[in-house]
JSON list of C-alpha atoms in Angstrom, two decimals:
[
{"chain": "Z", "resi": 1396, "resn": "UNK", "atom": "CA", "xyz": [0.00, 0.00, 0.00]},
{"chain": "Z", "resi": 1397, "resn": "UNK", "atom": "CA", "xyz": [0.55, 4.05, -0.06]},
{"chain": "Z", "resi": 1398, "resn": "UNK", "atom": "CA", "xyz": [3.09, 4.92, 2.63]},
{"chain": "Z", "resi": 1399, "resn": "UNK", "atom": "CA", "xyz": [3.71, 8.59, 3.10]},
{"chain": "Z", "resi": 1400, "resn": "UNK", "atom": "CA", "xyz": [6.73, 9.91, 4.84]},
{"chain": "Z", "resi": 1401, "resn": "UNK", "atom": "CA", "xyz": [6.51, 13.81, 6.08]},
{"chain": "Z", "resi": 1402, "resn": "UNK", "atom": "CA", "xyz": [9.48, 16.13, 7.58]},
{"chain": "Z", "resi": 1403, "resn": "UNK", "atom": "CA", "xyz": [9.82, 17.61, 9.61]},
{"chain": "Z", "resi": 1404, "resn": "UNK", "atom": "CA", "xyz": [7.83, 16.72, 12.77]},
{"chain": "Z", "resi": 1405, "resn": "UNK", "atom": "CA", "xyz": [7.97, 20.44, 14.30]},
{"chain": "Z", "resi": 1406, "resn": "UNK", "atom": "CA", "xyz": [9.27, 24.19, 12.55]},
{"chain": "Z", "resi": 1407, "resn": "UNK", "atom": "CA", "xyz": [9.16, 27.22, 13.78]},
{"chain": "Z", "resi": 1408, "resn": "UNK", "atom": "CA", "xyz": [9.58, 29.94, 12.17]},
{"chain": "Z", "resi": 1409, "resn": "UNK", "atom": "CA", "xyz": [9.26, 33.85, 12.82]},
{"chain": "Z", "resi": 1410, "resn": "UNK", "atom": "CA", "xyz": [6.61, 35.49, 12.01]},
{"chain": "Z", "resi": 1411, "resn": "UNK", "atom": "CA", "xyz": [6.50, 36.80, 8.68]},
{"chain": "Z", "resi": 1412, "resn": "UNK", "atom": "CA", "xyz": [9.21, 34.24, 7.55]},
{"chain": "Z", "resi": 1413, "resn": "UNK", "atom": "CA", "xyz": [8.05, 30.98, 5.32]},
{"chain": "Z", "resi": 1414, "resn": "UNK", "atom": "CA", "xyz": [7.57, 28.18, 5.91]},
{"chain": "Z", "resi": 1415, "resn": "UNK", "atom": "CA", "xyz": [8.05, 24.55, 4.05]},
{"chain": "Z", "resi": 1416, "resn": "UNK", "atom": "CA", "xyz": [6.87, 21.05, 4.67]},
{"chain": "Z", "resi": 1417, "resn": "UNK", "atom": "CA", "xyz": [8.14, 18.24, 2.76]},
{"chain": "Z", "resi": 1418, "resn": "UNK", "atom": "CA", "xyz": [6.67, 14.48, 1.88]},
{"chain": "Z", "resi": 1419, "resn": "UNK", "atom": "CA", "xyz": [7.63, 11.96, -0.21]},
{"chain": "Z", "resi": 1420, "resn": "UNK", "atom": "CA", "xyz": [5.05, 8.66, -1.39]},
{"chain": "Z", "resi": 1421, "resn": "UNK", "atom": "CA", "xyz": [6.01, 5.51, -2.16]},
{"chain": "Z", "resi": 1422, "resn": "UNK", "atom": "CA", "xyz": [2.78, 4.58, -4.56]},
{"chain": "Z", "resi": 1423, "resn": "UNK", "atom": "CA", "xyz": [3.71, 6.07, -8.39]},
{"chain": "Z", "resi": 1424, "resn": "UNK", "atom": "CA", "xyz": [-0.02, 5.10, -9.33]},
{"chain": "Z", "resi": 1425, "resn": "UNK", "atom": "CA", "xyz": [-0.60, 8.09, -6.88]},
{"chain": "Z", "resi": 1426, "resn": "UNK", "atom": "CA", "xyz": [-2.59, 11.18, -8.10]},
{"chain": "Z", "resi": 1427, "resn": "UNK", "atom": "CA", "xyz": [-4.01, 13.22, -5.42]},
{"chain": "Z", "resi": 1428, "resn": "UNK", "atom": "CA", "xyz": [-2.62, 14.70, -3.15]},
{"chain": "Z", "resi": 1429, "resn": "UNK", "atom": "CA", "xyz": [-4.28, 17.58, -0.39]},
{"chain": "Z", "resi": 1430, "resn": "UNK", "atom": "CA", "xyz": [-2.98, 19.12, 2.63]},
{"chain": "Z", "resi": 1431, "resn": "UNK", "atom": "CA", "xyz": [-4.80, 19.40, 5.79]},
{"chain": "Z", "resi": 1432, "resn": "UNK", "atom": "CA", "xyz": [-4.38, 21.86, 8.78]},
{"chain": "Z", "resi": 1433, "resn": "UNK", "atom": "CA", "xyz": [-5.54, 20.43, 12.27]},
{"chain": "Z", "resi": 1434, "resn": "UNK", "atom": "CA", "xyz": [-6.16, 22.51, 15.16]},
{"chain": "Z", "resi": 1435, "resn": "UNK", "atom": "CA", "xyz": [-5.64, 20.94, 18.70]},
{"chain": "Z", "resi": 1436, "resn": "UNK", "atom": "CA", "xyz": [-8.97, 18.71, 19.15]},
{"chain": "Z", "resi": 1437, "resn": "UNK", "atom": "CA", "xyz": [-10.86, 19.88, 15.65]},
{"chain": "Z", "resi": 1438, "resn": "UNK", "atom": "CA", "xyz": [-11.27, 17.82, 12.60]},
{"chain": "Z", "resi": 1439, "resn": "UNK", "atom": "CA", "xyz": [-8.81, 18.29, 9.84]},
{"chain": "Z", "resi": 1440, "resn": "UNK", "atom": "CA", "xyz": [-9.50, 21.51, 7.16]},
{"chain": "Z", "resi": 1441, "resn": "UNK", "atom": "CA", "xyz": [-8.46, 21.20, 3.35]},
{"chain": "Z", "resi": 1442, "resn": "UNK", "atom": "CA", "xyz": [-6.24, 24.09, 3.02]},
{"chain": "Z", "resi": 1443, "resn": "UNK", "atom": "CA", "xyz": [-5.15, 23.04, -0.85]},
{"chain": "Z", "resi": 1444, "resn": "UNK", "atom": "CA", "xyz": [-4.64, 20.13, -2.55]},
{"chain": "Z", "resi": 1445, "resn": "UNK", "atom": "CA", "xyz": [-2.71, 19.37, -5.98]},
{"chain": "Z", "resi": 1446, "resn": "UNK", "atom": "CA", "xyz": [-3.99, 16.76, -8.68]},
{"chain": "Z", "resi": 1447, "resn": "UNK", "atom": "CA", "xyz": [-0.78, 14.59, -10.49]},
{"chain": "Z", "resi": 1448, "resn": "UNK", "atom": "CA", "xyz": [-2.02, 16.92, -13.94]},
{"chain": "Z", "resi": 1449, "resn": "UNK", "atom": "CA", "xyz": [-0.41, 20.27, -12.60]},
{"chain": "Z", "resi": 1450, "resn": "UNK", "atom": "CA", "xyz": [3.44, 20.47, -11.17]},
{"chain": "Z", "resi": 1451, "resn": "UNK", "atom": "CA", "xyz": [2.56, 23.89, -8.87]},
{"chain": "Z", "resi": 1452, "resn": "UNK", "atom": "CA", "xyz": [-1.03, 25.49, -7.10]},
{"chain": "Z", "resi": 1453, "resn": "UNK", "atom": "CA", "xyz": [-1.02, 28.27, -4.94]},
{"chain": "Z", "resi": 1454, "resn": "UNK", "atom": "CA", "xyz": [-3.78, 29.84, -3.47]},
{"chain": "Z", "resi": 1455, "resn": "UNK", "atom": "CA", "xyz": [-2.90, 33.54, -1.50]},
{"chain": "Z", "resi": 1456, "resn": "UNK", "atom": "CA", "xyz": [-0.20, 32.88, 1.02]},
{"chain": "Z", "resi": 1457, "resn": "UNK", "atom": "CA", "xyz": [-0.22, 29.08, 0.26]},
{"chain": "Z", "resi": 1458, "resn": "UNK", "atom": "CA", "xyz": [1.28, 27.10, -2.70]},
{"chain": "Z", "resi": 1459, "resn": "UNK", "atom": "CA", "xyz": [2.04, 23.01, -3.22]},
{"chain": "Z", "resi": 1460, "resn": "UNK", "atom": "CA", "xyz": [4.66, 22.01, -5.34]},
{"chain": "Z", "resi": 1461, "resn": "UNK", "atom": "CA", "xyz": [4.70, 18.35, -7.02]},
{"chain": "Z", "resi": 1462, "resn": "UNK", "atom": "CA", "xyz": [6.94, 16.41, -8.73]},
{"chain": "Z", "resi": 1463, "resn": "UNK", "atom": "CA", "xyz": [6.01, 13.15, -9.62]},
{"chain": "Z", "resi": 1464, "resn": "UNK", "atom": "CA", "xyz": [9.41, 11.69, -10.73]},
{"chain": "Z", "resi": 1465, "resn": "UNK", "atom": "CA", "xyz": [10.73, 12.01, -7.60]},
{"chain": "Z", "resi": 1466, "resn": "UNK", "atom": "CA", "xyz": [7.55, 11.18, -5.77]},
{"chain": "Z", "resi": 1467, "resn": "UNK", "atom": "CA", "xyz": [7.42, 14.18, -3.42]},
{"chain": "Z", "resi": 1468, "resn": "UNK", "atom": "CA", "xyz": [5.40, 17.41, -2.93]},
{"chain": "Z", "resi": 1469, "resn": "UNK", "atom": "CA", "xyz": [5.58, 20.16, -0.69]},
{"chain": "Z", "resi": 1470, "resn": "UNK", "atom": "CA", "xyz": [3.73, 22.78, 1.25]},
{"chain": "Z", "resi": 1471, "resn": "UNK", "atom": "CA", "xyz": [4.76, 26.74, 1.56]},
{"chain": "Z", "resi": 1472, "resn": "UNK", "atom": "CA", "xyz": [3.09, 29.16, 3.94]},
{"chain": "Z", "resi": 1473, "resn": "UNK", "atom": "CA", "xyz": [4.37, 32.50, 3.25]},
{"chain": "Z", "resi": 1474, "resn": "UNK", "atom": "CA", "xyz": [4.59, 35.74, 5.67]},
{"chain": "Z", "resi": 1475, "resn": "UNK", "atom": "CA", "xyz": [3.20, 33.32, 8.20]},
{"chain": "Z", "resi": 1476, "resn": "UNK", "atom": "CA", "xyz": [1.01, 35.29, 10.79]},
{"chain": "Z", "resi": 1477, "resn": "UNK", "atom": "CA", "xyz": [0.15, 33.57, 14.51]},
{"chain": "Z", "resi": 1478, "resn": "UNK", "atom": "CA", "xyz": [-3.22, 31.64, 12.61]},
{"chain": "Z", "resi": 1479, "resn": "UNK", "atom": "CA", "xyz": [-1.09, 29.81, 10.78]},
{"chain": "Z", "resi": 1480, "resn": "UNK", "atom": "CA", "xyz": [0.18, 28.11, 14.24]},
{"chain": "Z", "resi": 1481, "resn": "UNK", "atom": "CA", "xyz": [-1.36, 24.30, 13.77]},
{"chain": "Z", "resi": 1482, "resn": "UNK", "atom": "CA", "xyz": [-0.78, 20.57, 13.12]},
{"chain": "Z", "resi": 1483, "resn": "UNK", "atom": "CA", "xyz": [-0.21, 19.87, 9.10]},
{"chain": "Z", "resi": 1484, "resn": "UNK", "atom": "CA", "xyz": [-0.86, 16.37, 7.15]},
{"chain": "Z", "resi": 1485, "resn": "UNK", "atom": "CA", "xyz": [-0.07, 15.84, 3.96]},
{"chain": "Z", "resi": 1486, "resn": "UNK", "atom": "CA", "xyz": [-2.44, 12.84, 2.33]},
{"chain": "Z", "resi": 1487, "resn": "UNK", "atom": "CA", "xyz": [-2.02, 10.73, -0.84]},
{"chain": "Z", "resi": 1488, "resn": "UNK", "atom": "CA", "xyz": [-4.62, 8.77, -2.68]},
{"chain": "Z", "resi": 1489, "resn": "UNK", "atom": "CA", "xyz": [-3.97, 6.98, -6.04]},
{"chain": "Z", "resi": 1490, "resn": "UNK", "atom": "CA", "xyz": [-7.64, 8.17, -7.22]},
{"chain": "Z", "resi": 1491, "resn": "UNK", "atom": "CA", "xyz": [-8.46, 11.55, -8.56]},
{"chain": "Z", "resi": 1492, "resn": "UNK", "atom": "CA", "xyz": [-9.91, 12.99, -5.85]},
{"chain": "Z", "resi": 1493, "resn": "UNK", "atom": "CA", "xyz": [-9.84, 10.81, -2.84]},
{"chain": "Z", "resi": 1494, "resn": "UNK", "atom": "CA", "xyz": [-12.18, 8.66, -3.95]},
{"chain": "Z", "resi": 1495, "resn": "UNK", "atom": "CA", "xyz": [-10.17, 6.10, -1.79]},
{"chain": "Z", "resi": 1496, "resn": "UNK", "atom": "CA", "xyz": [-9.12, 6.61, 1.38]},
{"chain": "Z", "resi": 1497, "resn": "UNK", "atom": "CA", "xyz": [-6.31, 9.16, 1.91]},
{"chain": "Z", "resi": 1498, "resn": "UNK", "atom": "CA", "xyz": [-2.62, 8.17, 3.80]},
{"chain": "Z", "resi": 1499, "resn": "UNK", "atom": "CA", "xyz": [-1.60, 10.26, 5.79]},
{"chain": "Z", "resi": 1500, "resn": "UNK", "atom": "CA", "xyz": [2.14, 11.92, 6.83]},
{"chain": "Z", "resi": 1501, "resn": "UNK", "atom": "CA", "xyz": [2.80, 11.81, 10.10]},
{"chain": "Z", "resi": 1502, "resn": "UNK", "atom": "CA", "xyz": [2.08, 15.26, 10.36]},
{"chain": "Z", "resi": 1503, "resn": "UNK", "atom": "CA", "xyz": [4.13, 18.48, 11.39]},
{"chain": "Z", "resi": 1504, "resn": "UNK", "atom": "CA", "xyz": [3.54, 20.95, 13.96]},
{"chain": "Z", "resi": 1505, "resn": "UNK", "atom": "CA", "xyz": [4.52, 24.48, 12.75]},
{"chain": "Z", "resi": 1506, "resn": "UNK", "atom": "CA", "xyz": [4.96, 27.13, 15.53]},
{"chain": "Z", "resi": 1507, "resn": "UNK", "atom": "CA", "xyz": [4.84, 30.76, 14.04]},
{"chain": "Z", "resi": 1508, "resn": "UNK", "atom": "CA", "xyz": [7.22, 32.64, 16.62]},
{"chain": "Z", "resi": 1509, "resn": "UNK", "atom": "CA", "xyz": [6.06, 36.48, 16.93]},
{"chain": "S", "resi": 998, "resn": "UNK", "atom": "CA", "xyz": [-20.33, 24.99, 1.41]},
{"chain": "S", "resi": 999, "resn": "UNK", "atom": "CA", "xyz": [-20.10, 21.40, 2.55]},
{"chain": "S", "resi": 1000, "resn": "UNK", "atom": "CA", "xyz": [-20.79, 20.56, 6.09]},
{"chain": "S", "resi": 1001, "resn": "UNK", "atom": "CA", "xyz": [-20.49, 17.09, 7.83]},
{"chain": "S", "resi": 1002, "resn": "UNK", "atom": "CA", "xyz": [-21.44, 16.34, 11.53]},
{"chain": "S", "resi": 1003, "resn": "UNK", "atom": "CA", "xyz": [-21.11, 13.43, 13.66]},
{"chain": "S", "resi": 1004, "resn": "UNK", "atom": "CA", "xyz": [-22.65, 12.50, 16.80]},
{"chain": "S", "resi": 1005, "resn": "UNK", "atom": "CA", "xyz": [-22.03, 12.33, 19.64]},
{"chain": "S", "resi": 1006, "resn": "UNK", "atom": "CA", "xyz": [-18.73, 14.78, 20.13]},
{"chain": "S", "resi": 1007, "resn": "UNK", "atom": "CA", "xyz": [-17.67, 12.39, 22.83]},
{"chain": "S", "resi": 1008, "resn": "UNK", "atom": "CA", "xyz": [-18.37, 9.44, 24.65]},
{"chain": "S", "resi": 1009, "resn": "UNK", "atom": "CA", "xyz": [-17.36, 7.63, 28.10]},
{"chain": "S", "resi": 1010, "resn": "UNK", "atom": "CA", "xyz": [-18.45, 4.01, 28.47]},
{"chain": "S", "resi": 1011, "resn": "UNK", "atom": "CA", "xyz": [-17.40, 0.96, 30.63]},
{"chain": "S", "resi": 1012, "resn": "UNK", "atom": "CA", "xyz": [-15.66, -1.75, 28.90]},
{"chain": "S", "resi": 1013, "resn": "UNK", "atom": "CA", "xyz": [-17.54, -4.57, 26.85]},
{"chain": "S", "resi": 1014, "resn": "UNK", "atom": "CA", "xyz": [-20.21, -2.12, 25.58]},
{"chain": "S", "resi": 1015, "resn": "UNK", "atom": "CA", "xyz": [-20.96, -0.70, 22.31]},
{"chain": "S", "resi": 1016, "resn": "UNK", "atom": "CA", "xyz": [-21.16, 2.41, 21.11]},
{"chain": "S", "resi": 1017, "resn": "UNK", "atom": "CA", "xyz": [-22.47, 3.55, 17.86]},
{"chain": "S", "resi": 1018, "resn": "UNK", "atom": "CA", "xyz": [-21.16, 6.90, 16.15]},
{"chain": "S", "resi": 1019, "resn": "UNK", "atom": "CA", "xyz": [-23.11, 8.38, 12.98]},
{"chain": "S", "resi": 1020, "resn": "UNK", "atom": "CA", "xyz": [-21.56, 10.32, 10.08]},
{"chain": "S", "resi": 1021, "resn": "UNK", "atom": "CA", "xyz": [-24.08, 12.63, 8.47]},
{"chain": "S", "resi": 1022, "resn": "UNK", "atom": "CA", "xyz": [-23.69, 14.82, 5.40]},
{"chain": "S", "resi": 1023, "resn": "UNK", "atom": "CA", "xyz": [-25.62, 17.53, 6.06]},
{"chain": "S", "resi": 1024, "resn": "UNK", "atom": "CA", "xyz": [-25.91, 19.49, 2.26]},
{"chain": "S", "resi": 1025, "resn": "UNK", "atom": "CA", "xyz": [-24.77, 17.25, 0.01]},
{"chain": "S", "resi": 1026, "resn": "UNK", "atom": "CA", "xyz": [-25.34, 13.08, -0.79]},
{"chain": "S", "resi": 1027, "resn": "UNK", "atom": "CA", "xyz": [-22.21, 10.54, -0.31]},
{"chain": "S", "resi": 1028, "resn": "UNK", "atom": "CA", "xyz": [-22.30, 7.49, -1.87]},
{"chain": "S", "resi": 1029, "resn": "UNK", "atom": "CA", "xyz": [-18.75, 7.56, 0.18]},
{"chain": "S", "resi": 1030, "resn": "UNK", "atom": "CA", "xyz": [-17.84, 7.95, 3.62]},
{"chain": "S", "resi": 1031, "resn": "UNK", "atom": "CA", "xyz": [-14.28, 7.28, 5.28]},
{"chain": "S", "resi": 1032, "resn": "UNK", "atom": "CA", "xyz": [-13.74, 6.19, 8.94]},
{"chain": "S", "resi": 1033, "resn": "UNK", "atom": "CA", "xyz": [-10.42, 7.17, 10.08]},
{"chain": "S", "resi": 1034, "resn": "UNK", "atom": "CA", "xyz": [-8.97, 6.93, 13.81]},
{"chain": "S", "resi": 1035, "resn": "UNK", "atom": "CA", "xyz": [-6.45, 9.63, 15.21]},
{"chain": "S", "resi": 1036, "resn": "UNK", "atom": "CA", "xyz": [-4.33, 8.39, 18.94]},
{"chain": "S", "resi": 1037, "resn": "UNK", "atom": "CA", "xyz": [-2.99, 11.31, 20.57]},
{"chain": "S", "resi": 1038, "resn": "UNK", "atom": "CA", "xyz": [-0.46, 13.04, 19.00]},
{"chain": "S", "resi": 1039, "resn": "UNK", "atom": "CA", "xyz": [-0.62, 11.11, 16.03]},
{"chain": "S", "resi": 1040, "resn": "UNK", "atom": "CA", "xyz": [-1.57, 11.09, 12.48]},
{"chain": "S", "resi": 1041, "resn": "UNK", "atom": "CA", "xyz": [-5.31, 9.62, 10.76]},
{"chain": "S", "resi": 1042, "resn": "UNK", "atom": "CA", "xyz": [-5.25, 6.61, 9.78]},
{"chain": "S", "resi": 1043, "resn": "UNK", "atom": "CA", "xyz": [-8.22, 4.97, 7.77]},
{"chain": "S", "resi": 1044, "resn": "UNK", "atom": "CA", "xyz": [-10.06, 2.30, 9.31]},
{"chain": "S", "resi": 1045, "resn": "UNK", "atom": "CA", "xyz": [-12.42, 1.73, 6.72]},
{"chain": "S", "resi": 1046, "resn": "UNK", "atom": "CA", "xyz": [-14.51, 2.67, 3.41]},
{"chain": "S", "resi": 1047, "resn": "UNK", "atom": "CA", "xyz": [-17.94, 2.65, 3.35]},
{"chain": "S", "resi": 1048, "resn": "UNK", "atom": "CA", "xyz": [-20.06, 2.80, 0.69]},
{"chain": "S", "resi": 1049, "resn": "UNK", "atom": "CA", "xyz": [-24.18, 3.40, 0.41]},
{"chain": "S", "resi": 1050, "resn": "UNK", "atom": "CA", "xyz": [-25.64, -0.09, -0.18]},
{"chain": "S", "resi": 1051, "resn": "UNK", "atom": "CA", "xyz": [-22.46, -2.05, 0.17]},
{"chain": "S", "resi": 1052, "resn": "UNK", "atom": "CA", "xyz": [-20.13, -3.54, 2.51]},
{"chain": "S", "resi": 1053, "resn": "UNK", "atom": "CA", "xyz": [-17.50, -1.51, 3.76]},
{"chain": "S", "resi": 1054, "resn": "UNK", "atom": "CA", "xyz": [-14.05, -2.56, 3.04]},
{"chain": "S", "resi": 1055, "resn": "UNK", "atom": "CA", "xyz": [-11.91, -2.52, 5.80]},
{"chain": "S", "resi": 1056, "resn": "UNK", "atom": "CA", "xyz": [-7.93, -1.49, 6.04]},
{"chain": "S", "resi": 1057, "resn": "UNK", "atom": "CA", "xyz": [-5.60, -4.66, 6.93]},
{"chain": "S", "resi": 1058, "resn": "UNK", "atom": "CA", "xyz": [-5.48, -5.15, 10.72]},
{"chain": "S", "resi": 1059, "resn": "UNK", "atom": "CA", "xyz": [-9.11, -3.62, 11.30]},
{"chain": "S", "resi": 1060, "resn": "UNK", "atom": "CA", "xyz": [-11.36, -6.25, 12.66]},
{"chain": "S", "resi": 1061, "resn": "UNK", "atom": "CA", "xyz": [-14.49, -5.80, 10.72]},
{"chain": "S", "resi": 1062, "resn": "UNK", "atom": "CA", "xyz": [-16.57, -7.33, 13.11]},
{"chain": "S", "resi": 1063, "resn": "UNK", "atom": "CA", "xyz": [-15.63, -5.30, 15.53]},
{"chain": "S", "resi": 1064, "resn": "UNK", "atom": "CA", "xyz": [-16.21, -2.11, 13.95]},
{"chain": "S", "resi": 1065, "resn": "UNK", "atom": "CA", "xyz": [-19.38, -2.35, 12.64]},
{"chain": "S", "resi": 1066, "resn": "UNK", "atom": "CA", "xyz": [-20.11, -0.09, 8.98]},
{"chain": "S", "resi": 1067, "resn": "UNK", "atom": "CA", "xyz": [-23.45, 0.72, 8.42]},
{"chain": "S", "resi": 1068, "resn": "UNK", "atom": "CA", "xyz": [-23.86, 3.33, 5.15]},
{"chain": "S", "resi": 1069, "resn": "UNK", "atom": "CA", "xyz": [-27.79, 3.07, 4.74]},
{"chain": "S", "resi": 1070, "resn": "UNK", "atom": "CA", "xyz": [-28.40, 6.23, 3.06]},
{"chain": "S", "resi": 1071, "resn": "UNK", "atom": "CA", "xyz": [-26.59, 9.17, 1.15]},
{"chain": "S", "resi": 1072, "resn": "UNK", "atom": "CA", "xyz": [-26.42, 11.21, 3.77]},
{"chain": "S", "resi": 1073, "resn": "UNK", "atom": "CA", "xyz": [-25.57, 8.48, 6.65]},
{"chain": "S", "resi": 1074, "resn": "UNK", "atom": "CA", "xyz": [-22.99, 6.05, 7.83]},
{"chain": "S", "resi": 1075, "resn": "UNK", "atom": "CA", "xyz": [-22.47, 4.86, 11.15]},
{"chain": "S", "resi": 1076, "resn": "UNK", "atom": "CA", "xyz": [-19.58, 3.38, 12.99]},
{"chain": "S", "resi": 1077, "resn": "UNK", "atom": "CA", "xyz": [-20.43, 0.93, 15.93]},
{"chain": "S", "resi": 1078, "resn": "UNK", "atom": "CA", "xyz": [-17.71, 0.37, 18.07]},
{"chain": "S", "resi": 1079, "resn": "UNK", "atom": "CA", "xyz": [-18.38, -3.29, 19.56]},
{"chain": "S", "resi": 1080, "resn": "UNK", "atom": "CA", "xyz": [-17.29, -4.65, 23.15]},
{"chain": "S", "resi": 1081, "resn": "UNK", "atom": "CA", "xyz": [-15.22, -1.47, 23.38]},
{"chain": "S", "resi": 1082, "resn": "UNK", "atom": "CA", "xyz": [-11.73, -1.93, 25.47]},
{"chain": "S", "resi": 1083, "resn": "UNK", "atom": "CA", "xyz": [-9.82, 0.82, 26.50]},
{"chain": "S", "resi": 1084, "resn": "UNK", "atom": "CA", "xyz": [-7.24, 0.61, 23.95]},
{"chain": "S", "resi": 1085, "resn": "UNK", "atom": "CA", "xyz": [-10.20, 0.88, 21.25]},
{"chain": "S", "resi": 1086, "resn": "UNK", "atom": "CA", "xyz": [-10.25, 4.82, 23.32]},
{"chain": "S", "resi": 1087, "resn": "UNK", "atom": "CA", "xyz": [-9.37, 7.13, 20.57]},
{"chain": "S", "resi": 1088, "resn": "UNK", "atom": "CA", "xyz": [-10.42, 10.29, 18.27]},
{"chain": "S", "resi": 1089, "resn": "UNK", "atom": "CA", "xyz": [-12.91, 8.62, 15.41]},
{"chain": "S", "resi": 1090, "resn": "UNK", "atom": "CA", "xyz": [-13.53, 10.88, 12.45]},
{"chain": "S", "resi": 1091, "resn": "UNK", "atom": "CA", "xyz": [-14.98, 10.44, 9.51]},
{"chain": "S", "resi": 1092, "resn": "UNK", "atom": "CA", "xyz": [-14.96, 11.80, 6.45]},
{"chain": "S", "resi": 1093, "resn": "UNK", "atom": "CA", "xyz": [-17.81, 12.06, 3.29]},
{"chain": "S", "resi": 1094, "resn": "UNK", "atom": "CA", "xyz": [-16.59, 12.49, -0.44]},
{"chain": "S", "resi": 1095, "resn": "UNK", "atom": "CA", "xyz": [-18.64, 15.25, -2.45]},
{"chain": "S", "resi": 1096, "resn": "UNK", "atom": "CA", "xyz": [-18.05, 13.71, -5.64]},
{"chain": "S", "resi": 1097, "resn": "UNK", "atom": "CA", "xyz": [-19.05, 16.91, -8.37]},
{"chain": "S", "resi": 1098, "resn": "UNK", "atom": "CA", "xyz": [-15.35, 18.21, -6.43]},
{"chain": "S", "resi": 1099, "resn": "UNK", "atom": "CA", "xyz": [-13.55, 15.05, -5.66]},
{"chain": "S", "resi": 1100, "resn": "UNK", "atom": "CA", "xyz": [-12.83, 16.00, -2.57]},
{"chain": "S", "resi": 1101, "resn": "UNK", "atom": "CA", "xyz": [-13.20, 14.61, 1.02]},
{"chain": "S", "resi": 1102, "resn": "UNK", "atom": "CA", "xyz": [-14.99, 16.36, 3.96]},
{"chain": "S", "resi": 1103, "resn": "UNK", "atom": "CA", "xyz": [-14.23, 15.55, 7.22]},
{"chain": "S", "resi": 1104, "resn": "UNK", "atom": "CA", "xyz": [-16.79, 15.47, 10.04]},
{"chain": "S", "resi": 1105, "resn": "UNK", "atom": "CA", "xyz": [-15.91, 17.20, 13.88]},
{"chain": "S", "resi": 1106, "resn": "UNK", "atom": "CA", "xyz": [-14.64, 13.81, 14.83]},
{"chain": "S", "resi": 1107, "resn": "UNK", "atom": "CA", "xyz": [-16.11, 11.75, 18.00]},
{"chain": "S", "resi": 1108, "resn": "UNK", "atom": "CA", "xyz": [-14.06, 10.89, 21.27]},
{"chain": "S", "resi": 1109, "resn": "UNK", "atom": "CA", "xyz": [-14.33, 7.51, 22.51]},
{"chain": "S", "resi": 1110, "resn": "UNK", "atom": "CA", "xyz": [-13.34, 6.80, 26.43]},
{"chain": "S", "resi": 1111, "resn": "UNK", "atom": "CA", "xyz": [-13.26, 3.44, 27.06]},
{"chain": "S", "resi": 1112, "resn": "UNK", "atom": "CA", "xyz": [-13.14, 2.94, 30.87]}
]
């Protein structure tokens, strides 16, 4: 099956710097991928997410990178504000939306610094 | 937008009894729903996929009888969690796929306390 590795488990940053989160999947016949931003207790929100079609998406302060040679795809916050202070998963799912289940990173837990 | 609920938020029961969690889409129909589980500190990882009018298939290492899938309708699915043991205490959440986006939803999530 999908395994998806994420790094790194904590960043902080200032605030107003950027920010990057990295994962790498093992599963080439993968084609979705979205990133989610938990909040201590709350259910995960879809902040963007990046179908295998397009190399780059970026929506306002947020953009995903893929490359699917390499098998990895990344998240960038930029001028990061205190909000932005939260859990992050990054997901896979070898169907064009998540039509299957998504795997999950391990997550990273980005402290904004003011 | 698209809103999911479940219910109840949380939960404390004794061990050996069942609990039952629902998944509802509340303005849109799901002929998919995901159950994922989330331990402390840790990351989601799927339990199961149900599907209206099917069987659910389950992720390796989920007892199926145990967890108990129920997607009736296409706005429904319900988890019930069966002789619950305290290691079976976690964060359930589910999630409902709005297929016009492709895109998952995921519900508030329901905390099980398994005493």
């Amino acid at each position: 099956g999908e395994n998806v590795e994420q790094h790194p488990s904590t960043l902080s940053v200032q605030e107003g710097d950027s920010a990057v989160i990295k994962c790498t999947y093992s599963d080439s016949a993968s084609n979705y991928f979205p990133w989610y931003k938990q909040e201590l207790g709350k259910r995960p929100q879809l902040i963007i997410d990046i179908r295998s079609n397009v190399g780059e998406k970026k929506d306002q302060r947020i953009a995903v990178t893929l490359n699917k040679t390499a098998k990895h795809f990344s998240l960038h916050i930029t001028e990061t504000q205190p909000e932005d202070s939260a859990v992050y998963f990054c997901a896979a799912s070898w169907s064009g939306g998540g039509a299957d289940g998504l795997t999950f990173g391990k997550g990273t837990h980005l402290i904004i610094q003011p | 937008g698209a809103v999911v609920s479940q219910h109840p938020s949380w939960v404390i029961c004794k061990s050996g009894t069942s609990v039952k969690i629902e998944c509802r889409s509340l303005d849109f129909q799901a002929t998919t729903m995901f159950w994922y589980r989330q331990f402390p500190k840790q990351s989601l990882m799927l339990m199961a996929t149900s599907n209206e009018g099917s069987k659910a298939t389950y992720e390796q290492g989920v007892e199926k009888d145990k967890f108990l899938i129920n997607h009736a309708s296409l706005t429904l699915s319900t988890l019930t969690v069966t002789s619950a043991h305290p290691e079976d205490s976690s964060f359930y959440i589910c999630s409902a796929l709005r297929a016009v986006e492709e895109t998952q939803y995921f519900g508030p999530g329901t905390r099980l306390l398994v005493l």
